[in-house]
CSV table of C-alpha atoms and ligand atoms in Angstrom, one decimal:
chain,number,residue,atom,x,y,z
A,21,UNK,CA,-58.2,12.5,88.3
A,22,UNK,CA,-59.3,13.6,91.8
A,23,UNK,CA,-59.3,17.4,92.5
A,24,UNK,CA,-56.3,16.7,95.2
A,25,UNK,CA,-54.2,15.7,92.8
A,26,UNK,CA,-55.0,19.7,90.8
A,27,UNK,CA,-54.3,21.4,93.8
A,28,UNK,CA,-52.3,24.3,94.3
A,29,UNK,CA,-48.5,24.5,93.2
A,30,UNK,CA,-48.4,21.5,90.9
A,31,UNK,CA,-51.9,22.3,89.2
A,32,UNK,CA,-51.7,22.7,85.2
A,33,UNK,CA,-55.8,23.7,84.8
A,34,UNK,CA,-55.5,25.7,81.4
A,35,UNK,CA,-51.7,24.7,80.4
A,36,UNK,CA,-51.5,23.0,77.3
A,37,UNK,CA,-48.1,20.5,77.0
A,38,UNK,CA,-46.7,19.9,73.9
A,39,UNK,CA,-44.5,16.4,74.2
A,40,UNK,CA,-42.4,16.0,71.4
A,41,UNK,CA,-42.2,11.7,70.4
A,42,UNK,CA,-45.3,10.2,71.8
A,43,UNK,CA,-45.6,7.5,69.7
A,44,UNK,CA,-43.8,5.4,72.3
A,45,UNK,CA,-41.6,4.9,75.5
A,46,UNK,CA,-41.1,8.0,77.9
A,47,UNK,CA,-42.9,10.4,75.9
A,48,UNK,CA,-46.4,8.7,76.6
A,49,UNK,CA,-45.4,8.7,80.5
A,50,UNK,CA,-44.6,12.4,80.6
A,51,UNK,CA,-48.1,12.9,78.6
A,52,UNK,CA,-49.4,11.0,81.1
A,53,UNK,CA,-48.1,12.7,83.8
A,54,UNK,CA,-48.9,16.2,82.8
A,55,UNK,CA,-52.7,15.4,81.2
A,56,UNK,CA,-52.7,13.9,85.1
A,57,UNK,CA,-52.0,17.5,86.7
A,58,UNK,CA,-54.6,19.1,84.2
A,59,UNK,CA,-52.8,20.1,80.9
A,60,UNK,CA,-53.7,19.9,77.6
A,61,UNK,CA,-52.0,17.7,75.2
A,62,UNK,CA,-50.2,18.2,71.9
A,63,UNK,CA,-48.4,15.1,71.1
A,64,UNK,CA,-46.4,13.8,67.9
A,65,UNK,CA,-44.4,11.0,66.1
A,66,UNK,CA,-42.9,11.1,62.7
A,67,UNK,CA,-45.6,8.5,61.7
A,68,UNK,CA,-49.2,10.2,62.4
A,69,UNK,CA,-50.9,6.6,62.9
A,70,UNK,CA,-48.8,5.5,66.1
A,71,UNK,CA,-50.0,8.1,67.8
A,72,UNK,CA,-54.1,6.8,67.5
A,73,UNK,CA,-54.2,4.6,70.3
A,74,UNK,CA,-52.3,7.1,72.8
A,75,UNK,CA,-54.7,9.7,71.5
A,76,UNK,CA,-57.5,7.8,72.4
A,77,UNK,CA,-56.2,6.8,75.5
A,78,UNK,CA,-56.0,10.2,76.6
A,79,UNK,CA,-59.1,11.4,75.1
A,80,UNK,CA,-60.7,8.8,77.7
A,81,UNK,CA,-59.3,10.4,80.6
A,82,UNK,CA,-60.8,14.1,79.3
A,83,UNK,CA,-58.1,15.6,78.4
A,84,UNK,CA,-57.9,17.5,75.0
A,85,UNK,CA,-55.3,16.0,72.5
A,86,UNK,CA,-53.7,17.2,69.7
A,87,UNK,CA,-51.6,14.4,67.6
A,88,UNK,CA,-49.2,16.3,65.1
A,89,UNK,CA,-46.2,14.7,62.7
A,90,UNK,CA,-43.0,15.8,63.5
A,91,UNK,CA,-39.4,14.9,62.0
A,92,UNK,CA,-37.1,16.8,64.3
A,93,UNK,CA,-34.7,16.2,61.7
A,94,UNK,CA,-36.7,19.0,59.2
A,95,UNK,CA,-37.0,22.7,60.5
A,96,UNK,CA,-40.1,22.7,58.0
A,97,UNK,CA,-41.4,19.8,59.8
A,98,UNK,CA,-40.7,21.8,63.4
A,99,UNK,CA,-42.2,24.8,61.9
A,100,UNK,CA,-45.3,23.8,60.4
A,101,UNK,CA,-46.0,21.5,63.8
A,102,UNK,CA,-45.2,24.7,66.3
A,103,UNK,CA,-47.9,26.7,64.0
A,104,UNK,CA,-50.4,24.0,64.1
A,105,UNK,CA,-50.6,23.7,68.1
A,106,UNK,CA,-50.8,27.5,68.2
A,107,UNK,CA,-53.7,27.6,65.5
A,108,UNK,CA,-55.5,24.2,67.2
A,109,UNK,CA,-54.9,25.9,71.2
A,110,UNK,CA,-53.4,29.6,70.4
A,111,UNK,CA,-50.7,28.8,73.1
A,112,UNK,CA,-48.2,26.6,74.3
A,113,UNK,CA,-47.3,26.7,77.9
A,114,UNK,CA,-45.2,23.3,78.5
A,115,UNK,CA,-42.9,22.1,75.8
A,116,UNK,CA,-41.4,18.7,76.5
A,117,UNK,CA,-38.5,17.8,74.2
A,118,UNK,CA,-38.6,13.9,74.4
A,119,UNK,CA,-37.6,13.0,70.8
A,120,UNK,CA,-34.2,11.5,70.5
A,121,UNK,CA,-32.5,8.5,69.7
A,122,UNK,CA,-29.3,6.1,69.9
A,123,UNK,CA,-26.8,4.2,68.3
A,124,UNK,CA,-24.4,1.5,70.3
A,125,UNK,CA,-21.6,0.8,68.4
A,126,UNK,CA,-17.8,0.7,69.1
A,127,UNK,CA,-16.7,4.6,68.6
A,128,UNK,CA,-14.5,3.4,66.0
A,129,UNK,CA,-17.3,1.6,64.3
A,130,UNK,CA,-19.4,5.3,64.0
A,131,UNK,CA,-19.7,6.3,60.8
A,132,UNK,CA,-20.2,10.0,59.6
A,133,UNK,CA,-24.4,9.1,59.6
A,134,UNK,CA,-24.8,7.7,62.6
A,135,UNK,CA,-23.3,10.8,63.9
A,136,UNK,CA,-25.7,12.9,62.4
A,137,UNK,CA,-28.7,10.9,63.3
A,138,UNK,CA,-28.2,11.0,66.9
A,139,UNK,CA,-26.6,14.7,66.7
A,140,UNK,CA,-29.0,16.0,64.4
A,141,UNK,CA,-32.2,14.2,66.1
A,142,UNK,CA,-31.3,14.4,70.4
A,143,UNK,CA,-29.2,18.1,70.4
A,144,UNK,CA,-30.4,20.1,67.2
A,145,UNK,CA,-34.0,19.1,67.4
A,146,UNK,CA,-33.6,19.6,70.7
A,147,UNK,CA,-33.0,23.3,69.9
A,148,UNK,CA,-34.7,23.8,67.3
A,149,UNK,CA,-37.6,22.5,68.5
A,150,UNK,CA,-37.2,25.0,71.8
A,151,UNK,CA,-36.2,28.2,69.5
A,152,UNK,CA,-40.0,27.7,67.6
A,153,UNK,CA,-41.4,27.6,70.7
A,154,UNK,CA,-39.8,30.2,72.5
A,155,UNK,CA,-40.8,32.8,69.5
A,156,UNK,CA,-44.4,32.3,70.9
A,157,UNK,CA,-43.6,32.1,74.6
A,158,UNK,CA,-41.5,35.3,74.6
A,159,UNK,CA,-44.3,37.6,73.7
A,160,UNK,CA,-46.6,35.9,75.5
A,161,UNK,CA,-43.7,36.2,78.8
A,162,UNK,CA,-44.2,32.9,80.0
A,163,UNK,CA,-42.9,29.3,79.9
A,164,UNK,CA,-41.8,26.2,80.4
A,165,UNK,CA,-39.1,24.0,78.8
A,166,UNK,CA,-38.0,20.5,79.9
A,167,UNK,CA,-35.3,19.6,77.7
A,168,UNK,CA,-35.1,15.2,78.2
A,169,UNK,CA,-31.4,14.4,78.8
A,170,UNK,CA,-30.0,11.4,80.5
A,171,UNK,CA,-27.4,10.1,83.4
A,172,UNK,CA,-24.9,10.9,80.4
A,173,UNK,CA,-25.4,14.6,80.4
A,174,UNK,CA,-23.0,14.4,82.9
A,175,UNK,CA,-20.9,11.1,82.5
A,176,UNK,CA,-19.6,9.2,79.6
A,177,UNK,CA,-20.1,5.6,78.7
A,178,UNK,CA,-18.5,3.1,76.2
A,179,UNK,CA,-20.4,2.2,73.2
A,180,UNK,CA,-22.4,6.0,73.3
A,181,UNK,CA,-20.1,8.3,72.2
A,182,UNK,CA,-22.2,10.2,70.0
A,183,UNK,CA,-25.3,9.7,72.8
A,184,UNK,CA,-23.0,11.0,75.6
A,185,UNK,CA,-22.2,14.0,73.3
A,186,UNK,CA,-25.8,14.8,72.5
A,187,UNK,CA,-26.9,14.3,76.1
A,188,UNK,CA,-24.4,16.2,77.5
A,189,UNK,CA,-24.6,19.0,74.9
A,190,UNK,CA,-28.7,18.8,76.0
A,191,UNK,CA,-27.3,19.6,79.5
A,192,UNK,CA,-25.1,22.7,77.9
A,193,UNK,CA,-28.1,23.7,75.5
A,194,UNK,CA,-30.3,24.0,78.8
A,195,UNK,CA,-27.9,26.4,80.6
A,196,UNK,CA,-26.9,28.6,77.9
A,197,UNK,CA,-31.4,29.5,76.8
A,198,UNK,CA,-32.0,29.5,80.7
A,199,UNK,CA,-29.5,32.4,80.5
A,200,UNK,CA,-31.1,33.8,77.7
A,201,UNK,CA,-34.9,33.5,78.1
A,202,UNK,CA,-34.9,33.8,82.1
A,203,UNK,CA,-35.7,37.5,81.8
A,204,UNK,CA,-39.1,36.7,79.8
A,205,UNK,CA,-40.7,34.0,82.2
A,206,UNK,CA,-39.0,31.0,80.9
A,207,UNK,CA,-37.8,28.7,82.4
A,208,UNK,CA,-35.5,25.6,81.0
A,209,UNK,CA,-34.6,22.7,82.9
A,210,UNK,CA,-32.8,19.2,81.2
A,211,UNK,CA,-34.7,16.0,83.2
A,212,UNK,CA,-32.2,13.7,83.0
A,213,UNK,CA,-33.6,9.7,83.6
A,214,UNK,CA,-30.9,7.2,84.6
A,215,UNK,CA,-31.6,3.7,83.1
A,216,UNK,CA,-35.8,3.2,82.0
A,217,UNK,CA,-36.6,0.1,79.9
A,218,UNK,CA,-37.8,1.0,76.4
A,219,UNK,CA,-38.2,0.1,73.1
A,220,UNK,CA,-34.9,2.2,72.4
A,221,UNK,CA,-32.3,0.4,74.8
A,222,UNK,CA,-35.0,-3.2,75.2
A,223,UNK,CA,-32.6,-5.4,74.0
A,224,UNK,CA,-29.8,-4.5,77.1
A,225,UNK,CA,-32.2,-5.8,79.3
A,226,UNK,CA,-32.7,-9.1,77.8
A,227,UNK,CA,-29.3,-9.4,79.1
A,228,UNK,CA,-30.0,-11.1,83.1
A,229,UNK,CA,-26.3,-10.6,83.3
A,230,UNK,CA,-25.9,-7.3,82.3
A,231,UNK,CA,-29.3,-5.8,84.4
A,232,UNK,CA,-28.0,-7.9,87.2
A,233,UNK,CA,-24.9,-6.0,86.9
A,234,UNK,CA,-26.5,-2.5,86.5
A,235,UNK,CA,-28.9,-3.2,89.5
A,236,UNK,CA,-25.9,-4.0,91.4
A,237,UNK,CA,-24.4,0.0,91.0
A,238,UNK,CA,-28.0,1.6,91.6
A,239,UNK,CA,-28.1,2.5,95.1
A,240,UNK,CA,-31.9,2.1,95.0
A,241,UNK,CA,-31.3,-1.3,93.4
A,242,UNK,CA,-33.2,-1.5,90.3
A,243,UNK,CA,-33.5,0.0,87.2
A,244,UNK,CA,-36.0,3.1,87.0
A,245,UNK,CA,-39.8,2.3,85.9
A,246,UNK,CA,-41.0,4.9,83.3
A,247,UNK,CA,-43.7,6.4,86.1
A,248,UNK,CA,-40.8,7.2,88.2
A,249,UNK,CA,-40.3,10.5,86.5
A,250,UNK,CA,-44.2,12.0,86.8
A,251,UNK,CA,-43.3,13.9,89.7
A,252,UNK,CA,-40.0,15.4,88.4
A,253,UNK,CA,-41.7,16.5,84.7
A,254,UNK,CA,-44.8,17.5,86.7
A,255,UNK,CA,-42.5,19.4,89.1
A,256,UNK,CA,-40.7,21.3,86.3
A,257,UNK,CA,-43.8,21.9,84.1
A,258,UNK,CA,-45.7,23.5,87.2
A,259,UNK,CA,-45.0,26.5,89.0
A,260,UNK,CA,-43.7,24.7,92.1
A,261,UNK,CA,-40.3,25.0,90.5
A,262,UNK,CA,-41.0,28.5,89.1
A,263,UNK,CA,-37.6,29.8,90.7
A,264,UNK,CA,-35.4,27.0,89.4
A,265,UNK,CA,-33.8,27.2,85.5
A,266,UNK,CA,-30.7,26.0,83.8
A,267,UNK,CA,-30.7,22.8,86.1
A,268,UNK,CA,-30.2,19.5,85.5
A,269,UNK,CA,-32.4,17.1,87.2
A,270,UNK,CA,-31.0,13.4,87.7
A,271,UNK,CA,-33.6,10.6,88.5
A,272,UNK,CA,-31.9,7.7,88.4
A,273,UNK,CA,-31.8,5.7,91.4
A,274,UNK,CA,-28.5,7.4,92.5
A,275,UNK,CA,-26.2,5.7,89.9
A,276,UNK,CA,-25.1,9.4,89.2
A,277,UNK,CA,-23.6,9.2,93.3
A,278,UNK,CA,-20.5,7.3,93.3
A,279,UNK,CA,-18.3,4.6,91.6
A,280,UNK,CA,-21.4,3.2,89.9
A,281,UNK,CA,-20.6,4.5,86.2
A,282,UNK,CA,-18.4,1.9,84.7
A,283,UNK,CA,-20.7,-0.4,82.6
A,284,UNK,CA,-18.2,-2.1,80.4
A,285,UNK,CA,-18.9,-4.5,77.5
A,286,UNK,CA,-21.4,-2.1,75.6
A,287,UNK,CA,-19.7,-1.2,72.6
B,323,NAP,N1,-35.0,4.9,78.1
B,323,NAP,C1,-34.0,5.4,78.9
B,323,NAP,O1,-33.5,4.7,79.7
B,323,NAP,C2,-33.6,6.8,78.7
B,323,NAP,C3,-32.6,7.3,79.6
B,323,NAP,C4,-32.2,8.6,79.5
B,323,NAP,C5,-32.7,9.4,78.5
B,323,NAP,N2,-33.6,8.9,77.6
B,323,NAP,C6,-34.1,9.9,76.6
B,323,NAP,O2,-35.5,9.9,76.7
B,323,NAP,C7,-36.1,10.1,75.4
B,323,NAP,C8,-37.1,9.0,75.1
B,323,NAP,O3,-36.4,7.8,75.1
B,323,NAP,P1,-37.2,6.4,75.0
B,323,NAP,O4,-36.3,5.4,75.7
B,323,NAP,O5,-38.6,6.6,75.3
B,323,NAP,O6,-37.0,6.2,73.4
B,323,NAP,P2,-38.0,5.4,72.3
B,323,NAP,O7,-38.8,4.4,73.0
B,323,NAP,O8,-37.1,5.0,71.3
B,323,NAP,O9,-38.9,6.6,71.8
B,323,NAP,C9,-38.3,7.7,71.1
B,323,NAP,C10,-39.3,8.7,70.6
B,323,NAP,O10,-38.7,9.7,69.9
B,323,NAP,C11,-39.3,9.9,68.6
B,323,NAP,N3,-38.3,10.2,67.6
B,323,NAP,C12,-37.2,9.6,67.2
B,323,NAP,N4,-36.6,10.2,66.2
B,323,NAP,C13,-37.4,11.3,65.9
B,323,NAP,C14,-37.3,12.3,64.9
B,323,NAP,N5,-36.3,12.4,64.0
B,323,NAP,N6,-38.3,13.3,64.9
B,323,NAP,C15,-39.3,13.2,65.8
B,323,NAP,N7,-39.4,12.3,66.7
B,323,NAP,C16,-38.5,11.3,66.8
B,323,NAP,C17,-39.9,8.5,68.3
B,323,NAP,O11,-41.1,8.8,67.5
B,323,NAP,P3,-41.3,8.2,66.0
B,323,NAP,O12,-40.3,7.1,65.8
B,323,NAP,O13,-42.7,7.6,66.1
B,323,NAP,O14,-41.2,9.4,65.2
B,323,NAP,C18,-40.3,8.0,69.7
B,323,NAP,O15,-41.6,8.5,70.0
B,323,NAP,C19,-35.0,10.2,74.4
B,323,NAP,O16,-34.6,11.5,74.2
B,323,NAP,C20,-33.8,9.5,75.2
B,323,NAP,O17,-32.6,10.0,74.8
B,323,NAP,C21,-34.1,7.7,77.7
């Protein structure tokens, strides 16, 4: 890390980042990214072991780590995780709420569980998660929440009914505790990626007809590489964007800009 890079507005010397679902896919690249301005590191999976070789990864580049088990699903398991990063690094500047998953199905296919999984995991986590935090950064009258939601904050797709809800709840979520928590120096932004390849969606792009298709309505023409969100979470963890809250934040190629939504055939 050269000392360009930890200059001035988008420097995070002293910060420590707490990234919730590290154990894979966008969560590693927005540790990456913030570990790459300066911050510290707490990072967790459900399944402490999958986190070893990101930890030591990290731990290469020095930058402090902390890997913690989370099931955003338990409270317990939020609570007991919020009090371990504030006993490990007595703060938490940057929380990062990455965790989240999906379920493609036909809406009339959705039963009553896979509801709650992807309810309970992308928009209740999601607040839960950011209410533990916030009872530390309130007193300490600073703060920085990036709440991960997607291209279907703000549009609906077939086949991700319950996704779309979650996301675009995410999107609601982020308004409504900007509101709230403006007043003591937080601010709460929802980073909303358009179409990454990862282990959660892998098997959409094995389909050459289907990306072909997708790259087709991305004005940018091609589907987003994980790295292409370090400036936008590094942006919103840092205090370049220390006047903007309740946004959402698109990156994704432009497939939010026009007739580009319809991606039939994925239900
Ligand atoms: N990939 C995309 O194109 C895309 C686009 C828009 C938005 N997003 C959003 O970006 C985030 C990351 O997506 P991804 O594609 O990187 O997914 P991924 O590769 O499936 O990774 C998901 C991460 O979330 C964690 N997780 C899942 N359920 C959890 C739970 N109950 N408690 C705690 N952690 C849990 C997983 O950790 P463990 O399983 O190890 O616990 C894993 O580290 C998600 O919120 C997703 O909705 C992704």
């Amino acid at each position: 890390m050269t000392d360009e890079k930890h200059s001035g507005l988008f420097d995070l010397t002293g910060r420590v980042a707490l990234v919730t679902g590290c154990s894979r896919g966008l969560g590693q690249y927005f540790a990456r990214a913030l570990a790459g301005a300066g911050a510290d590191l707490v990072v967790t999976s459900r399944d402490l072991d999958s986190l070893a070789e990101f930890e030591a990864e990290v731990k290469g580049t020095g930058c402090r780590v902390l890997p913690l088990a989370l099931d955003v699903r338990r409270e317990q398991s939020i609570a007991a995780m919020v009090q371990a990063a504030y006993d490990h690094y007595g703060r938490i500047d940057i929380l990062v709420n990455n965790a989240g998953c999906n379920v493609r199905k036909s809406s009339v296919e959705i039963s009553w569980d896979d509801w709650n999984l992807v309810l309970d995991t992308n928009l209740r986590g999601t607040f839960f998660t950011a209410r533990e935090v916030a009872r530390r950064m309130i007193p300490a009258g600073y703060g920085r929440i990036i709440n991960i939601g997607s291209v279907t904050s703000v549009f609906g797709y077939a086949g991700l009914a319950p996704y779309c809800a979650s996301r675009g709840g995410t999107r609601q979520l982020t308004m409504s505790l900007a509101d709230e928590w403006g007043r003591y120096g937080i601010t709460i932004n929802c980073l909303a990626p358009g179409w990454f390849k990862t282990a959660q969606n892998a098997v959409m792009y094995e389909d050459s007809q289907w990306v072909d298709y997708l790259t087709d309505r991305i004005p940018l023409k091609r589907p987003g590489n994980p790295d292409d969100l370090d400036g936008a979470v590094v942006f919103l963890a840092s205090e370049s964007s220390r006047y903007v809250t309740g946004q959402t934040l698109l990156v994704d190629g432009g497939i939010s800009t026009g007739a580009t939504r319809a991606l039939p055939g994925r239900d």
